[in-house]
Amino acid sequence: MYAELLYGLAHDIDRHGPTRRVLSGHEDDPGPSGLALRLLGSVHRLVLERRAGGLAAYYPSVGGHWNAPHGVPAFVALLDRDRETVRQWLDRPPQTNEVGRATALMGGLLHLPPRLRGPVRLFEIGCSAGLNLLADRFSYVDTTGNRFGADHSPVHLRPAWRGDHLTPWPGLAFAEAVGCDLNPIEVITTEGRLALTAYVWPDQRNRLERLRGALELSRASPPAVRRQGAADFLEQLDLQDGATTVLWHSVMWQYLPTEEQERAAGVIEALGERATDTAPLVHLVLEPTRRKRTRHHEFLA
Ligand SMILES: C[S@@+](CC[C@H](N)C(=O)[O-])C[C@H]1O[C@@H](n2cnc3c(N)ncnc32)[C@H](O)[C@@H]1O
């Protein structure tokens, strides 16, 4: 949907149409700022707020059907009509919290040997809204139909994994779960929930469904998220006797400046050296990595 839409908008820019006027002043924005995603997120939030009129008919996230020949002109007409409203969100960094990544966290936990299966204290750096701090309340099904996690959850991750046979961990519930983010999204606010939903692509139904499920869970128990940089947060982290301290992060390491990466890596290393059989540390990550400079990024968990 977005590919077709963006081709249509590029064409409108070439014709000096409303898209060009909406984006004026942003011509030199750097590529990684994701201007296209800012624009699309801004309009998606208007659709979600029922402020986009007939455009909603083309957005699957609100029950519509994407159809490029009609959807693109409807989008451009909205840009023309609501230029200033759309521009309000062009300076916001697009920010998501991908609940599907909890599969890597839970998959990692289910690899732990019995001696590490004590009470779990979970800590997450760069956790955005902190939705994955609720991972013990999601339900997971692998490709062979084995079920893990919570029984009655609004978040169903299926298929969560294929490959390795994982050992269930009945009764796994985090004794403590705390995260940090430089710019946390507050799920207790309408604005926060709207932002998280607006940056999900409207035709990714499964992704929207799991996000909505996690938002539902977060209403009863909002995740504990500190507004703090990763390295500062890690410096305050301790190990505890009789508990397994789990440090987890996904798709955030690349955003740390080199100096903070080095500081954070040093703290994690030092924590690992202090860990003992009775106060163990587990470090689980899902981060894009290049095995060689010439290779594409891969997600290594
Ligand atoms: C792509 S998002 C990933 C969020 C979440 N981990 C997930 O997988 O859904 C990256 C997150 O890292 C956060 N971030 C960037 N720099 C940071 C820093 N120095 N310390 C802590 N969080 C940071 C951003 O605010 C953003 O929420």
Tab-separated table of C-alpha atoms and ligand atoms in Angstrom:
chain	number	residue	atom	x	y	z
A	1	MET	CA	0.000	0.000	0.000
A	2	TYR	CA	2.670	2.493	1.021
A	3	ALA	CA	4.824	1.670	-2.017
A	4	GLU	CA	1.943	2.501	-4.352
A	5	LEU	CA	1.023	5.544	-2.336
A	6	LEU	CA	4.580	6.892	-2.316
A	7	TYR	CA	4.956	6.438	-6.077
A	8	GLY	CA	1.748	8.439	-6.449
A	9	LEU	CA	3.042	11.167	-4.110
A	10	ALA	CA	6.397	11.337	-5.947
A	11	HIS	CA	4.450	11.896	-9.139
A	12	ASP	CA	2.406	14.635	-7.416
A	13	ILE	CA	5.649	16.340	-6.296
A	14	ASP	CA	6.887	16.304	-9.889
A	15	ARG	CA	3.649	17.988	-10.951
A	16	HIS	CA	4.048	20.653	-8.231
A	17	GLY	CA	0.916	19.342	-6.515
A	18	PRO	CA	-0.208	19.537	-2.842
A	19	THR	CA	2.432	17.010	-1.693
A	20	ARG	CA	5.181	19.435	-2.636
A	21	ARG	CA	3.500	22.222	-0.636
A	22	VAL	CA	3.024	20.039	2.448
A	23	LEU	CA	6.698	19.086	2.419
A	24	SER	CA	8.020	22.581	1.787
A	25	GLY	CA	10.960	23.377	4.071
A	26	HIS	CA	11.850	19.669	4.321
A	27	GLU	CA	13.513	19.372	0.906
A	28	ASP	CA	16.936	18.838	2.447
A	29	ASP	CA	15.947	16.557	5.329
A	30	PRO	CA	18.470	13.715	5.553
A	31	GLY	CA	17.316	10.333	4.256
A	32	PRO	CA	17.519	8.514	7.621
A	33	SER	CA	15.084	11.032	9.162
A	34	GLY	CA	12.389	9.075	7.318
A	35	LEU	CA	10.430	12.044	6.001
A	36	ALA	CA	8.160	9.739	3.993
A	37	LEU	CA	7.320	7.787	7.161
A	38	ARG	CA	6.668	11.050	9.004
A	39	LEU	CA	4.214	12.139	6.341
A	40	LEU	CA	2.484	8.762	6.182
A	41	GLY	CA	2.317	8.542	9.987
A	42	SER	CA	0.838	12.017	10.215
A	43	VAL	CA	-1.963	11.171	7.798
A	44	HIS	CA	-2.544	7.741	9.357
A	45	ARG	CA	-3.163	9.372	12.745
A	46	LEU	CA	-5.837	11.582	11.134
A	47	VAL	CA	-7.436	8.461	9.691
A	48	LEU	CA	-7.336	6.736	13.102
A	49	GLU	CA	-8.888	9.818	14.701
A	50	ARG	CA	-11.646	9.795	12.086
A	51	ARG	CA	-10.501	13.203	10.857
A	52	ALA	CA	-9.606	12.133	7.318
A	53	GLY	CA	-13.078	11.995	5.773
A	54	GLY	CA	-13.389	9.719	2.739
A	55	LEU	CA	-9.712	8.704	2.787
A	56	ALA	CA	-10.542	6.241	5.583
A	57	ALA	CA	-12.344	4.067	3.030
A	58	TYR	CA	-8.887	3.064	1.688
A	59	TYR	CA	-7.222	2.331	5.045
A	60	PRO	CA	-7.403	-1.335	6.156
A	61	SER	CA	-6.539	-0.266	9.745
A	62	VAL	CA	-10.040	1.228	10.052
A	63	GLY	CA	-11.875	-1.355	7.970
A	64	GLY	CA	-11.229	0.159	4.529
A	65	HIS	CA	-9.698	-1.408	1.396
A	66	TRP	CA	-6.616	-0.052	-0.305
A	67	ASN	CA	-7.133	0.822	-3.941
A	68	ALA	CA	-4.380	2.935	-5.523
A	69	PRO	CA	-6.345	4.591	-8.372
A	70	HIS	CA	-8.804	6.057	-5.865
A	71	GLY	CA	-6.690	6.053	-2.679
A	72	VAL	CA	-3.833	8.194	-4.035
A	73	PRO	CA	-6.088	11.087	-5.212
A	74	ALA	CA	-7.999	10.933	-1.894
A	75	PHE	CA	-4.690	11.172	0.004
A	76	VAL	CA	-3.501	14.117	-2.121
A	77	ALA	CA	-6.870	15.860	-1.634
A	78	LEU	CA	-6.439	15.553	2.132
A	79	LEU	CA	-2.940	17.060	1.901
A	80	ASP	CA	-4.443	19.991	0.038
A	81	ARG	CA	-7.304	20.440	2.503
A	82	ASP	CA	-5.468	19.877	5.792
A	83	ARG	CA	-1.955	21.017	4.981
A	84	GLU	CA	-1.180	22.650	8.323
A	85	THR	CA	-2.618	19.758	10.355
A	86	VAL	CA	-0.503	17.273	8.405
A	87	ARG	CA	2.600	19.426	8.804
A	88	GLN	CA	2.259	19.367	12.610
A	89	TRP	CA	3.605	15.809	12.736
A	90	LEU	CA	6.381	16.210	10.165
A	91	ASP	CA	8.894	17.086	12.884
A	92	ARG	CA	8.107	13.997	14.996
A	93	PRO	CA	10.486	11.069	14.783
A	94	PRO	CA	8.539	7.956	13.736
A	95	GLN	CA	8.589	5.615	16.721
A	96	THR	CA	7.197	2.127	17.037
A	97	ASN	CA	7.224	-0.656	19.589
A	98	GLU	CA	7.122	-4.007	17.843
A	99	VAL	CA	5.358	-6.553	19.996
A	100	GLY	CA	6.301	-9.370	17.598
A	101	ARG	CA	9.897	-9.041	18.818
A	102	ALA	CA	8.801	-10.526	22.132
A	103	THR	CA	9.116	-13.879	20.351
A	104	ALA	CA	12.902	-13.471	20.394
A	105	LEU	CA	12.866	-12.561	24.081
A	106	MET	CA	10.621	-15.479	25.020
A	107	GLY	CA	12.508	-17.843	22.686
A	108	GLY	CA	15.719	-16.871	24.478
A	109	LEU	CA	14.175	-17.430	27.904
A	110	LEU	CA	12.890	-20.857	26.867
A	111	HIS	CA	16.458	-21.836	25.976
A	112	LEU	CA	17.600	-21.292	29.553
A	113	PRO	CA	18.672	-24.414	31.438
A	114	PRO	CA	16.835	-25.336	34.678
A	115	ARG	CA	19.543	-23.814	36.908
A	116	LEU	CA	18.770	-20.374	35.436
A	117	ARG	CA	14.991	-20.711	35.705
A	118	GLY	CA	14.594	-18.783	38.928
A	119	PRO	CA	12.455	-15.680	39.391
A	120	VAL	CA	13.111	-13.414	36.412
A	121	ARG	CA	13.958	-9.723	36.767
A	122	LEU	CA	13.622	-8.245	33.283
A	123	PHE	CA	15.365	-5.037	32.223
A	124	GLU	CA	15.060	-3.558	28.744
A	125	ILE	CA	17.022	-0.657	27.258
A	126	GLY	CA	15.510	1.395	24.408
A	127	CYS	CA	12.117	-0.120	25.147
A	128	SER	CA	10.002	2.626	23.486
A	129	ALA	CA	6.587	2.208	25.166
A	130	GLY	CA	7.749	-0.835	27.134
A	131	LEU	CA	5.160	-3.199	25.652
A	132	ASN	CA	7.625	-6.086	25.517
A	133	LEU	CA	8.070	-5.829	29.273
A	134	LEU	CA	4.656	-7.563	29.272
A	135	ALA	CA	6.000	-10.527	27.249
A	136	ASP	CA	5.145	-13.028	30.005
A	137	ARG	CA	1.475	-12.231	29.384
A	138	PHE	CA	1.485	-12.949	25.648
A	139	SER	CA	0.656	-16.311	24.123
A	140	TYR	CA	3.058	-18.006	21.714
A	141	VAL	CA	2.528	-20.905	19.322
A	142	ASP	CA	5.356	-22.514	17.351
A	143	THR	CA	5.059	-23.915	13.825
A	144	THR	CA	4.231	-27.375	15.141
A	145	GLY	CA	1.343	-26.071	17.265
A	146	ASN	CA	3.063	-26.160	20.688
A	147	ARG	CA	1.761	-23.422	22.970
A	148	PHE	CA	3.793	-21.337	25.398
A	149	GLY	CA	3.177	-18.319	27.601
A	150	ALA	CA	-0.133	-17.064	28.955
A	151	ASP	CA	-3.323	-18.997	28.214
A	152	HIS	CA	-5.840	-16.214	27.754
A	153	SER	CA	-3.999	-13.313	26.245
A	154	PRO	CA	-5.145	-10.630	23.807
A	155	VAL	CA	-1.681	-10.975	22.195
A	156	HIS	CA	-1.250	-14.116	20.061
A	157	LEU	CA	2.143	-14.569	18.448
A	158	ARG	CA	1.724	-17.308	15.919
A	159	PRO	CA	3.839	-18.753	14.482
A	160	ALA	CA	6.339	-17.510	17.022
A	161	TRP	CA	9.189	-19.816	16.058
A	162	ARG	CA	10.293	-22.692	13.913
A	163	GLY	CA	13.292	-24.929	14.356
A	164	ASP	CA	14.599	-25.733	17.809
A	165	HIS	CA	12.351	-27.558	20.225
A	166	LEU	CA	11.879	-25.251	23.209
A	167	THR	CA	11.289	-26.369	26.762
A	168	PRO	CA	8.112	-24.896	28.271
A	169	TRP	CA	8.446	-22.839	31.433
A	170	PRO	CA	5.088	-23.183	33.194
A	171	GLY	CA	4.196	-20.297	35.466
A	172	LEU	CA	6.849	-17.952	34.077
A	173	ALA	CA	5.915	-14.469	35.307
A	174	PHE	CA	8.383	-11.625	35.596
A	175	ALA	CA	9.070	-10.783	39.232
A	176	GLU	CA	10.131	-7.325	38.094
A	177	ALA	CA	10.120	-5.660	34.661
A	178	VAL	CA	11.600	-2.220	34.101
A	179	GLY	CA	12.756	-0.464	30.947
A	180	CYS	CA	14.253	2.803	29.819
A	181	ASP	CA	14.050	4.939	26.721
A	182	LEU	CA	15.480	8.307	25.812
A	183	ASN	CA	12.040	9.251	24.528
A	184	PRO	CA	9.465	6.914	26.052
A	185	ILE	CA	5.972	6.697	24.610
A	186	GLU	CA	3.401	6.782	27.382
A	187	VAL	CA	0.798	4.130	26.690
A	188	ILE	CA	-1.467	5.507	29.389
A	189	THR	CA	-2.138	8.566	27.224
A	190	THR	CA	-4.368	8.691	24.148
A	191	GLU	CA	-1.596	10.582	22.370
A	192	GLY	CA	0.895	7.798	23.121
A	193	ARG	CA	-1.405	5.016	21.921
A	194	LEU	CA	-2.251	7.014	18.806
A	195	ALA	CA	1.422	7.609	17.959
A	196	LEU	CA	2.290	3.912	18.344
A	197	THR	CA	-0.576	2.901	16.078
A	198	ALA	CA	-0.071	5.647	13.487
A	199	TYR	CA	3.456	4.528	12.586
A	200	VAL	CA	2.359	0.952	11.903
A	201	TRP	CA	1.605	0.511	8.223
A	202	PRO	CA	-2.183	0.425	7.814
A	203	ASP	CA	-2.309	-2.799	5.783
A	204	GLN	CA	-0.200	-4.800	8.275
A	205	ARG	CA	-3.200	-6.282	10.032
A	206	ASN	CA	-1.315	-8.814	12.175
A	207	ARG	CA	1.024	-6.165	13.439
A	208	LEU	CA	-1.849	-3.838	14.320
A	209	GLU	CA	-3.686	-6.674	16.027
A	210	ARG	CA	-0.778	-7.590	18.291
A	211	LEU	CA	-0.163	-3.930	19.091
A	212	ARG	CA	-3.813	-3.459	20.049
A	213	GLY	CA	-3.652	-6.591	22.198
A	214	ALA	CA	-0.591	-5.310	24.048
A	215	LEU	CA	-2.183	-1.884	24.512
A	216	GLU	CA	-5.182	-3.631	26.051
A	217	LEU	CA	-2.903	-5.458	28.511
A	218	SER	CA	-1.064	-2.226	29.298
A	219	ARG	CA	-4.276	-0.544	30.414
A	220	ALA	CA	-4.487	-2.756	33.480
A	221	SER	CA	-0.740	-2.801	34.068
A	222	PRO	CA	1.186	0.033	32.409
A	223	PRO	CA	4.829	-0.934	31.842
A	224	ALA	CA	7.422	0.707	34.079
A	225	VAL	CA	9.555	2.831	31.753
A	226	ARG	CA	12.151	5.365	32.856
A	227	ARG	CA	13.085	8.332	30.711
A	228	GLN	CA	16.786	7.608	30.639
A	229	GLY	CA	19.633	6.835	28.250
A	230	ALA	CA	20.697	3.203	27.973
A	231	ALA	CA	24.155	3.566	29.519
A	232	ASP	CA	22.883	5.581	32.512
A	233	PHE	CA	20.157	2.990	33.112
A	234	LEU	CA	22.644	0.136	32.925
A	235	GLU	CA	24.939	1.840	35.402
A	236	GLN	CA	22.141	1.627	37.983
A	237	LEU	CA	21.450	-2.041	37.299
A	238	ASP	CA	22.379	-4.566	39.955
A	239	LEU	CA	22.240	-8.333	40.266
A	240	GLN	CA	20.198	-10.005	42.945
A	241	ASP	CA	20.800	-13.207	44.829
A	242	GLY	CA	18.147	-15.854	44.155
A	243	ALA	CA	16.930	-14.218	40.908
A	244	THR	CA	17.913	-14.374	37.241
A	245	THR	CA	18.573	-10.864	35.966
A	246	VAL	CA	17.712	-10.658	32.279
A	247	LEU	CA	18.916	-7.747	30.182
A	248	TRP	CA	17.115	-7.539	26.848
A	249	HIS	CA	17.073	-5.146	23.910
A	250	SER	CA	15.851	-5.089	20.332
A	251	VAL	CA	16.626	-2.793	17.398
A	252	MET	CA	18.009	0.012	19.549
A	253	TRP	CA	21.781	-0.500	19.724
A	254	GLN	CA	22.331	1.202	16.348
A	255	TYR	CA	20.834	4.434	17.717
A	256	LEU	CA	23.375	4.785	20.512
A	257	PRO	CA	26.284	7.130	19.807
A	258	THR	CA	29.583	5.199	19.695
A	259	GLU	CA	30.635	6.578	23.058
A	260	GLU	CA	27.423	5.400	24.705
A	261	GLN	CA	27.720	2.007	23.002
A	262	GLU	CA	31.192	1.612	24.478
A	263	ARG	CA	30.060	2.716	27.934
A	264	ALA	CA	27.009	0.410	27.831
A	265	ALA	CA	29.081	-2.549	26.594
A	266	GLY	CA	31.591	-1.941	29.409
A	267	VAL	CA	28.843	-1.952	32.060
A	268	ILE	CA	27.322	-5.160	30.659
A	269	GLU	CA	30.758	-6.791	30.640
A	270	ALA	CA	31.355	-5.761	34.255
A	271	LEU	CA	27.922	-7.042	35.317
A	272	GLY	CA	28.731	-10.361	33.641
A	273	GLU	CA	31.967	-10.583	35.597
A	274	ARG	CA	30.112	-10.000	38.868
A	275	ALA	CA	27.443	-12.625	38.068
A	276	THR	CA	27.455	-15.815	40.139
A	277	ASP	CA	25.566	-19.121	40.166
A	278	THR	CA	23.068	-17.652	42.620
A	279	ALA	CA	22.892	-14.198	41.001
A	280	PRO	CA	23.153	-14.943	37.278
A	281	LEU	CA	22.938	-12.495	34.372
A	282	VAL	CA	21.353	-13.354	31.023
A	283	HIS	CA	21.823	-10.986	28.075
A	284	LEU	CA	19.334	-11.474	25.224
A	285	VAL	CA	19.369	-9.316	22.118
A	286	LEU	CA	17.662	-8.958	18.762
A	287	GLU	CA	19.740	-6.456	16.834
A	288	PRO	CA	20.549	-6.048	13.150
A	289	THR	CA	24.123	-7.050	12.481
A	290	ARG	CA	26.391	-7.252	9.461
A	291	ARG	CA	28.563	-10.355	9.399
A	292	LYS	CA	30.767	-8.571	6.861
A	293	ARG	CA	30.744	-4.965	5.681
A	294	THR	CA	29.695	-6.126	2.218
A	295	ARG	CA	26.717	-8.136	3.506
A	296	HIS	CA	23.189	-6.912	4.191
A	297	HIS	CA	21.966	-6.503	7.754
A	298	GLU	CA	20.659	-9.659	9.396
A	299	PHE	CA	18.817	-10.054	12.670
A	300	LEU	CA	20.853	-12.257	14.942
A	301	ALA	CA	19.143	-13.249	18.166
B	1	LIG	C1	13.479	1.255	16.643
B	1	LIG	S1	12.983	1.670	18.299
B	1	LIG	C2	12.856	0.039	18.995
B	1	LIG	C3	11.986	0.021	20.200
B	1	LIG	C4	11.815	-1.340	20.864
B	1	LIG	N1	13.060	-1.831	21.384
B	1	LIG	C5	11.238	-2.341	19.882
B	1	LIG	O1	11.962	-3.242	19.442
B	1	LIG	O2	10.050	-2.227	19.532
B	1	LIG	C6	14.484	2.311	19.030
B	1	LIG	C7	14.264	2.933	20.395
B	1	LIG	O3	15.526	3.271	20.949
B	1	LIG	C8	15.348	4.465	21.691
B	1	LIG	N2	16.676	5.084	21.918
B	1	LIG	C9	17.452	5.719	21.010
B	1	LIG	N3	18.598	6.130	21.595
B	1	LIG	C10	18.548	5.733	22.885
B	1	LIG	C11	19.446	5.853	23.990
B	1	LIG	N4	20.615	6.482	23.874
B	1	LIG	N5	19.083	5.320	25.170
B	1	LIG	C12	17.889	4.700	25.293
B	1	LIG	N6	17.001	4.562	24.285
B	1	LIG	C13	17.324	5.066	23.097
B	1	LIG	C14	14.408	5.269	20.834
B	1	LIG	O4	13.784	6.318	21.562
B	1	LIG	C15	13.436	4.195	20.362
B	1	LIG	O5	12.347	4.048	21.237
